[in-house]
mmCIF file of C-alpha atoms and ligand atoms in Angstrom:
data_model
loop_
_atom_site.group_PDB
_atom_site.id
_atom_site.type_symbol
_atom_site.label_atom_id
_atom_site.label_comp_id
_atom_site.label_asym_id
_atom_site.label_seq_id
_atom_site.Cartn_x
_atom_site.Cartn_y
_atom_site.Cartn_z
ATOM 1 C CA MET A 1 35.445 -136.205 -104.502
ATOM 2 C CA MET A 2 33.716 -133.939 -106.990
ATOM 3 C CA ARG A 3 32.995 -136.236 -109.823
ATOM 4 C CA ARG A 4 29.235 -135.917 -110.150
ATOM 5 C CA ILE A 5 28.817 -133.278 -112.826
ATOM 6 C CA LEU A 6 25.397 -132.046 -113.932
ATOM 7 C CA ARG A 7 25.587 -130.148 -117.221
ATOM 8 C CA PHE A 8 22.900 -127.894 -118.658
ATOM 9 C CA ASP A 9 22.894 -125.969 -121.924
ATOM 10 C CA SER A 10 20.766 -123.301 -120.321
ATOM 11 C CA ILE A 11 19.388 -122.929 -116.836
ATOM 12 C CA ASP A 12 18.123 -120.143 -114.571
ATOM 13 C CA SER A 13 21.078 -120.359 -112.149
ATOM 14 C CA THR A 14 23.542 -123.151 -111.398
ATOM 15 C CA GLN A 15 23.464 -121.881 -107.819
ATOM 16 C CA ARG A 16 19.742 -122.605 -107.590
ATOM 17 C CA ALA A 17 20.144 -125.978 -109.312
ATOM 18 C CA ALA A 18 22.933 -127.057 -106.942
ATOM 19 C CA ALA A 19 20.833 -126.422 -103.819
ATOM 20 C CA GLY A 20 19.795 -129.729 -102.291
ATOM 21 C CA GLU A 21 22.214 -131.812 -104.374
ATOM 22 C CA PRO A 22 24.667 -134.116 -102.555
ATOM 23 C CA LEU A 23 28.116 -132.971 -101.448
ATOM 24 C CA GLY A 24 30.617 -133.050 -104.288
ATOM 25 C CA THR A 25 28.069 -132.278 -107.010
ATOM 26 C CA VAL A 26 29.217 -129.818 -109.680
ATOM 27 C CA VAL A 27 26.526 -128.037 -111.710
ATOM 28 C CA VAL A 28 27.689 -126.305 -114.894
ATOM 29 C CA ALA A 29 25.719 -124.440 -117.544
ATOM 30 C CA GLY A 30 26.533 -122.869 -120.895
ATOM 31 C CA HIS A 31 24.063 -120.078 -120.228
ATOM 32 C CA GLN A 32 22.146 -118.726 -117.241
ATOM 33 C CA THR A 33 18.915 -116.801 -117.588
ATOM 34 C CA ALA A 34 18.966 -115.615 -113.946
ATOM 35 C CA GLY A 35 22.608 -115.765 -112.877
ATOM 36 C CA GLN A 36 23.062 -114.492 -109.338
ATOM 37 C CA GLY A 37 25.847 -112.195 -108.197
ATOM 38 C CA ARG A 38 26.672 -111.076 -104.693
ATOM 39 C CA HIS A 39 24.538 -108.559 -102.815
ATOM 40 C CA GLY A 40 21.452 -109.404 -104.864
ATOM 41 C CA HIS A 41 23.046 -108.347 -108.157
ATOM 42 C CA SER A 42 22.516 -110.391 -111.282
ATOM 43 C CA TRP A 43 25.436 -112.091 -113.014
ATOM 44 C CA HIS A 44 25.773 -111.426 -116.718
ATOM 45 C CA SER A 45 25.787 -114.963 -118.182
ATOM 46 C CA GLU A 46 25.946 -114.707 -121.952
ATOM 47 C CA ALA A 47 25.460 -118.048 -123.719
ATOM 48 C CA GLY A 48 28.536 -120.040 -124.657
ATOM 49 C CA THR A 49 31.104 -117.478 -123.556
ATOM 50 C CA GLY A 50 31.654 -117.948 -119.836
ATOM 51 C CA LEU A 51 32.161 -120.595 -117.201
ATOM 52 C CA TYR A 52 29.146 -120.747 -114.916
ATOM 53 C CA CYS A 53 29.333 -123.437 -112.265
ATOM 54 C CA SER A 54 28.349 -124.230 -108.694
ATOM 55 C CA ILE A 55 29.938 -126.810 -106.415
ATOM 56 C CA VAL A 56 28.297 -128.350 -103.345
ATOM 57 C CA LEU A 57 30.847 -128.443 -100.520
ATOM 58 C CA GLU A 58 31.196 -129.120 -96.854
ATOM 59 C CA PRO A 59 31.134 -125.763 -95.040
ATOM 60 C CA MET A 60 34.576 -124.642 -93.888
ATOM 61 C CA PRO A 61 36.204 -121.478 -92.570
ATOM 62 C CA LEU A 62 37.482 -119.115 -95.261
ATOM 63 C CA LEU A 63 35.675 -121.034 -97.984
ATOM 64 C CA THR A 64 35.193 -118.031 -100.240
ATOM 65 C CA LEU A 65 38.877 -117.108 -100.055
ATOM 66 C CA ALA A 66 39.830 -120.725 -100.782
ATOM 67 C CA ILE A 67 37.574 -120.872 -103.852
ATOM 68 C CA GLY A 68 39.027 -117.624 -105.173
ATOM 69 C CA LEU A 69 42.513 -119.056 -104.834
ATOM 70 C CA ALA A 70 41.436 -122.237 -106.631
ATOM 71 C CA ALA A 71 39.969 -120.176 -109.483
ATOM 72 C CA VAL A 72 43.191 -118.163 -109.825
ATOM 73 C CA ASP A 73 45.123 -121.408 -109.945
ATOM 74 C CA ALA A 74 42.857 -122.984 -112.587
ATOM 75 C CA ILE A 75 42.927 -119.906 -114.841
ATOM 76 C CA ALA A 76 46.721 -119.699 -114.550
ATOM 77 C CA ARG A 77 47.150 -123.358 -115.470
ATOM 78 C CA VAL A 78 44.989 -123.063 -118.569
ATOM 79 C CA THR A 79 45.799 -119.573 -119.831
ATOM 80 C CA GLY A 80 49.023 -118.545 -118.092
ATOM 81 C CA GLN A 81 47.230 -115.439 -116.807
ATOM 82 C CA VAL A 82 47.533 -114.806 -113.079
ATOM 83 C CA CYS A 83 44.464 -112.955 -111.836
ATOM 84 C CA ASP A 84 44.631 -110.634 -108.877
ATOM 85 C CA LEU A 85 42.090 -111.219 -106.105
ATOM 86 C CA ARG A 86 40.105 -108.214 -104.964
ATOM 87 C CA TRP A 87 39.030 -109.078 -101.451
ATOM 88 C CA PRO A 88 37.082 -111.138 -100.795
ATOM 89 C CA ASN A 89 36.962 -112.924 -104.108
ATOM 90 C CA ASP A 90 36.726 -110.940 -107.300
ATOM 91 C CA LEU A 91 39.057 -112.199 -110.012
ATOM 92 C CA MET A 92 40.751 -109.200 -111.588
ATOM 93 C CA LEU A 93 42.811 -108.704 -114.746
ATOM 94 C CA GLY A 94 44.141 -105.306 -115.721
ATOM 95 C CA GLY A 95 42.042 -103.675 -112.998
ATOM 96 C CA LYS A 96 38.788 -105.117 -114.335
ATOM 97 C CA LYS A 97 36.689 -107.972 -113.077
ATOM 98 C CA THR A 98 36.927 -111.243 -114.989
ATOM 99 C CA GLY A 99 35.203 -113.466 -112.472
ATOM 100 C CA GLY A 100 33.369 -113.639 -109.211
ATOM 101 C CA ILE A 101 32.483 -116.067 -106.488
ATOM 102 C CA LEU A 102 29.278 -116.433 -104.559
ATOM 103 C CA ALA A 103 29.238 -118.696 -101.512
ATOM 104 C CA GLN A 104 25.882 -119.493 -99.965
ATOM 105 C CA MET A 105 24.766 -121.840 -97.213
ATOM 106 C CA VAL A 106 21.823 -124.060 -98.094
ATOM 107 C CA ASP A 107 20.744 -126.331 -95.253
ATOM 108 C CA SER A 108 24.025 -127.790 -94.019
ATOM 109 C CA ALA A 109 25.961 -127.463 -97.300
ATOM 110 C CA ALA A 110 27.969 -124.626 -98.781
ATOM 111 C CA ILE A 111 27.266 -123.860 -102.435
ATOM 112 C CA ALA A 112 30.250 -122.221 -104.108
ATOM 113 C CA GLY A 113 29.235 -120.462 -107.312
ATOM 114 C CA ILE A 114 31.999 -119.490 -109.704
ATOM 115 C CA GLY A 115 31.484 -117.268 -112.706
ATOM 116 C CA ILE A 116 34.395 -116.611 -115.060
ATOM 117 C CA ASN A 117 34.221 -114.369 -118.114
ATOM 118 C CA VAL A 118 36.104 -116.429 -120.671
ATOM 119 C CA ASN A 119 35.364 -115.498 -124.289
ATOM 120 C CA GLN A 120 33.122 -112.446 -124.064
ATOM 121 C CA THR A 121 34.120 -109.838 -126.629
ATOM 122 C CA SER A 122 31.850 -107.115 -125.263
ATOM 123 C CA PHE A 123 29.731 -106.304 -122.231
ATOM 124 C CA PRO A 124 26.522 -104.341 -121.783
ATOM 125 C CA PRO A 125 27.025 -100.592 -121.196
ATOM 126 C CA HIS A 126 26.546 -100.772 -117.415
ATOM 127 C CA LEU A 127 29.404 -103.312 -117.104
ATOM 128 C CA VAL A 128 31.775 -102.049 -119.746
ATOM 129 C CA ASP A 129 33.993 -100.013 -117.418
ATOM 130 C CA GLU A 130 34.194 -102.705 -114.786
ATOM 131 C CA ALA A 131 34.201 -106.063 -116.581
ATOM 132 C CA THR A 132 36.647 -107.910 -118.772
ATOM 133 C CA SER A 133 37.087 -111.463 -120.035
ATOM 134 C CA LEU A 134 40.128 -113.648 -120.497
ATOM 135 C CA ARG A 135 39.655 -113.212 -124.242
ATOM 136 C CA LEU A 136 39.475 -109.419 -124.066
ATOM 137 C CA HIS A 137 42.502 -109.287 -121.796
ATOM 138 C CA THR A 138 44.745 -111.674 -123.713
ATOM 139 C CA GLY A 139 43.368 -111.384 -127.233
ATOM 140 C CA GLN A 140 43.073 -115.159 -127.316
ATOM 141 C CA GLU A 141 40.199 -117.561 -126.925
ATOM 142 C CA ALA A 142 40.228 -119.877 -123.956
ATOM 143 C CA CYS A 143 38.191 -122.999 -123.321
ATOM 144 C CA ALA A 144 35.700 -122.866 -120.436
ATOM 145 C CA THR A 145 35.670 -126.659 -120.177
ATOM 146 C CA ASP A 146 39.450 -126.756 -119.785
ATOM 147 C CA ILE A 147 39.139 -124.222 -116.990
ATOM 148 C CA LEU A 148 36.455 -126.316 -115.286
ATOM 149 C CA ASP A 149 38.656 -129.407 -115.619
ATOM 150 C CA ALA A 150 41.457 -127.520 -113.862
ATOM 151 C CA LEU A 151 39.120 -125.902 -111.347
ATOM 152 C CA ILE A 152 37.715 -129.119 -109.866
ATOM 153 C CA PRO A 153 41.072 -130.522 -108.665
ATOM 154 C CA ALA A 154 42.175 -127.034 -107.617
ATOM 155 C CA VAL A 155 39.083 -126.703 -105.407
ATOM 156 C CA GLU A 156 39.608 -130.204 -104.040
ATOM 157 C CA ALA A 157 43.173 -129.324 -103.082
ATOM 158 C CA MET A 158 42.365 -125.901 -101.649
ATOM 159 C CA VAL A 159 39.511 -127.004 -99.376
ATOM 160 C CA LYS A 160 41.910 -129.425 -97.656
ATOM 161 C CA LYS A 161 44.229 -126.620 -96.570
ATOM 162 C CA ASP A 162 44.127 -125.200 -93.062
ATOM 163 C CA LYS A 163 43.112 -121.657 -92.178
ATOM 164 C CA ASP A 164 46.630 -120.311 -91.780
ATOM 165 C CA THR A 165 47.670 -121.644 -95.164
ATOM 166 C CA ILE A 166 44.652 -120.121 -96.888
ATOM 167 C CA LEU A 167 45.272 -116.762 -95.192
ATOM 168 C CA ARG A 168 48.914 -116.859 -96.224
ATOM 169 C CA LEU A 169 48.175 -117.869 -99.822
ATOM 170 C CA PHE A 170 45.482 -115.213 -100.141
ATOM 171 C CA THR A 171 47.682 -112.491 -98.707
ATOM 172 C CA HIS A 172 50.341 -113.470 -101.211
ATOM 173 C CA ALA A 173 47.940 -113.650 -104.188
ATOM 174 C CA SER A 174 45.943 -110.480 -103.568
ATOM 175 C CA SER A 175 47.300 -106.994 -104.127
ATOM 176 C CA TYR A 176 44.344 -105.803 -102.066
ATOM 177 C CA ALA A 177 45.294 -107.620 -98.859
ATOM 178 C CA ALA A 178 47.826 -105.113 -97.566
ATOM 179 C CA GLY A 179 49.220 -101.696 -98.414
ATOM 180 C CA ARG A 180 46.581 -100.754 -100.957
ATOM 181 C CA ARG A 181 44.645 -97.483 -100.926
ATOM 182 C CA VAL A 182 40.972 -98.420 -101.060
ATOM 183 C CA ILE A 183 37.508 -96.986 -100.869
ATOM 184 C CA VAL A 184 34.938 -99.208 -99.162
ATOM 185 C CA ASP A 185 31.184 -98.894 -99.335
ATOM 186 C CA GLN A 186 29.968 -99.649 -95.827
ATOM 187 C CA PRO A 187 26.400 -99.681 -94.548
ATOM 188 C CA GLY A 188 27.122 -96.436 -92.653
ATOM 189 C CA GLY A 189 28.808 -94.644 -95.556
ATOM 190 C CA VAL A 190 32.003 -94.731 -97.551
ATOM 191 C CA ILE A 191 35.374 -95.104 -95.838
ATOM 192 C CA GLN A 192 38.816 -94.566 -97.264
ATOM 193 C CA GLY A 193 42.118 -95.954 -96.057
ATOM 194 C CA THR A 194 44.945 -98.401 -96.634
ATOM 195 C CA THR A 195 44.504 -102.147 -96.344
ATOM 196 C CA ALA A 196 46.427 -103.682 -93.450
ATOM 197 C CA GLY A 197 46.065 -107.438 -93.832
ATOM 198 C CA LEU A 198 43.442 -110.031 -92.984
ATOM 199 C CA ASP A 199 42.293 -110.896 -89.495
ATOM 200 C CA PRO A 200 42.222 -114.596 -88.446
ATOM 201 C CA ASP A 201 38.667 -114.966 -89.767
ATOM 202 C CA GLY A 202 39.663 -113.650 -93.180
ATOM 203 C CA PHE A 203 38.093 -110.213 -92.783
ATOM 204 C CA LEU A 204 39.921 -107.267 -94.299
ATOM 205 C CA ILE A 205 41.527 -104.676 -92.041
ATOM 206 C CA VAL A 206 41.426 -101.119 -93.399
ATOM 207 C CA ARG A 207 43.484 -98.480 -91.609
ATOM 208 C CA LYS A 208 41.877 -95.091 -91.966
ATOM 209 C CA ASP A 209 43.966 -91.961 -92.257
ATOM 210 C CA ASP A 210 43.239 -91.113 -88.604
ATOM 211 C CA GLY A 211 45.064 -94.328 -87.681
ATOM 212 C CA THR A 212 42.032 -96.317 -86.583
ATOM 213 C CA ASP A 213 41.339 -99.760 -87.998
ATOM 214 C CA THR A 214 38.008 -100.913 -89.407
ATOM 215 C CA LEU A 215 37.236 -104.554 -90.072
ATOM 216 C CA ILE A 216 35.483 -105.002 -93.391
ATOM 217 C CA LEU A 217 33.015 -107.872 -93.156
ATOM 218 C CA ALA A 218 31.568 -107.859 -96.667
ATOM 219 C CA GLY A 219 32.719 -106.707 -100.106
ATOM 220 C CA GLY A 220 32.373 -103.293 -101.641
ATOM 221 C CA VAL A 221 36.127 -102.675 -101.740
ATOM 222 C CA ARG A 222 37.571 -100.787 -104.687
ATOM 223 C CA ALA A 223 40.948 -99.332 -105.432
ATOM 224 C CA ALA A 224 41.098 -95.649 -104.614
ATOM 225 C CA GLY A 225 41.246 -93.623 -107.804
ATOM 226 C CA SER A 226 39.371 -96.202 -109.886
HETATM 227 C C1 BTN B 1 29.884 -111.904 -107.825
HETATM 228 O O1 BTN B 1 28.952 -111.110 -107.666
HETATM 229 O O2 BTN B 1 31.039 -111.508 -108.014
HETATM 230 C C2 BTN B 1 29.628 -113.388 -107.764
HETATM 231 C C3 BTN B 1 29.227 -113.925 -109.093
HETATM 232 C C4 BTN B 1 28.948 -115.409 -109.077
HETATM 233 C C5 BTN B 1 28.398 -115.885 -110.405
HETATM 234 C C6 BTN B 1 28.298 -117.366 -110.492
HETATM 235 S S1 BTN B 1 27.977 -117.945 -112.129
HETATM 236 C C7 BTN B 1 27.706 -119.549 -111.531
HETATM 237 C C8 BTN B 1 26.935 -119.419 -110.227
HETATM 238 N N1 BTN B 1 25.509 -119.379 -110.489
HETATM 239 C C9 BTN B 1 24.987 -118.186 -110.193
HETATM 240 O O3 BTN B 1 23.789 -117.886 -110.353
HETATM 241 N N2 BTN B 1 25.942 -117.363 -109.724
HETATM 242 C C10 BTN B 1 27.224 -118.029 -109.640
#
């Protein structure tokens, strides 16, 4: 059970601090000076406005999808807002990103990092078009600690679910899973097509206009026309 919580006012990255901690540890910080995003990006971690936490978990299939679902659940319980999930695990409100998940393996543990923009009222110029916060979206403040308190049991419940259940829940929760026109940045170039569901390992199937399917293994998916 995740009941060992390490809290920091400010830290470089909760992801870094969680590495090497025992299973079930939750690291949370009010501010990160070197927050990590996916693909080597940094994660904007303004002091006192967001939820920045990392949870040490047993590795499991579809972990990143499961954590995204848990985050959607926690945010909905606290704020009533139901985020969309942009595959694999961006939390979206009104077409903008309000949270992200970073899952990393360290030794034999999985470290699930969750960043949620809660009370930000502005973002730096390079993020302005892409990012939002719960506060900006709803016009109301929300409490990051309340979201964490909802997130921990939501994660505990979600990691117990089997693969088929997680795939089904994700497909239901994400408008990106099927029937969505997308553009995907791939190592070999950009592809365009319509999403056609998840494969059994949770990878995204994109059907190109020539009818062939491509399996998307990593992120870089955006809605066509955005
Ligand atoms: C993404 O790129 O969408 C993933 C962002 C993950 C950010 C969170 S904030 C808490 C944890 N600590 C980090 O340094 N990163 C993750």
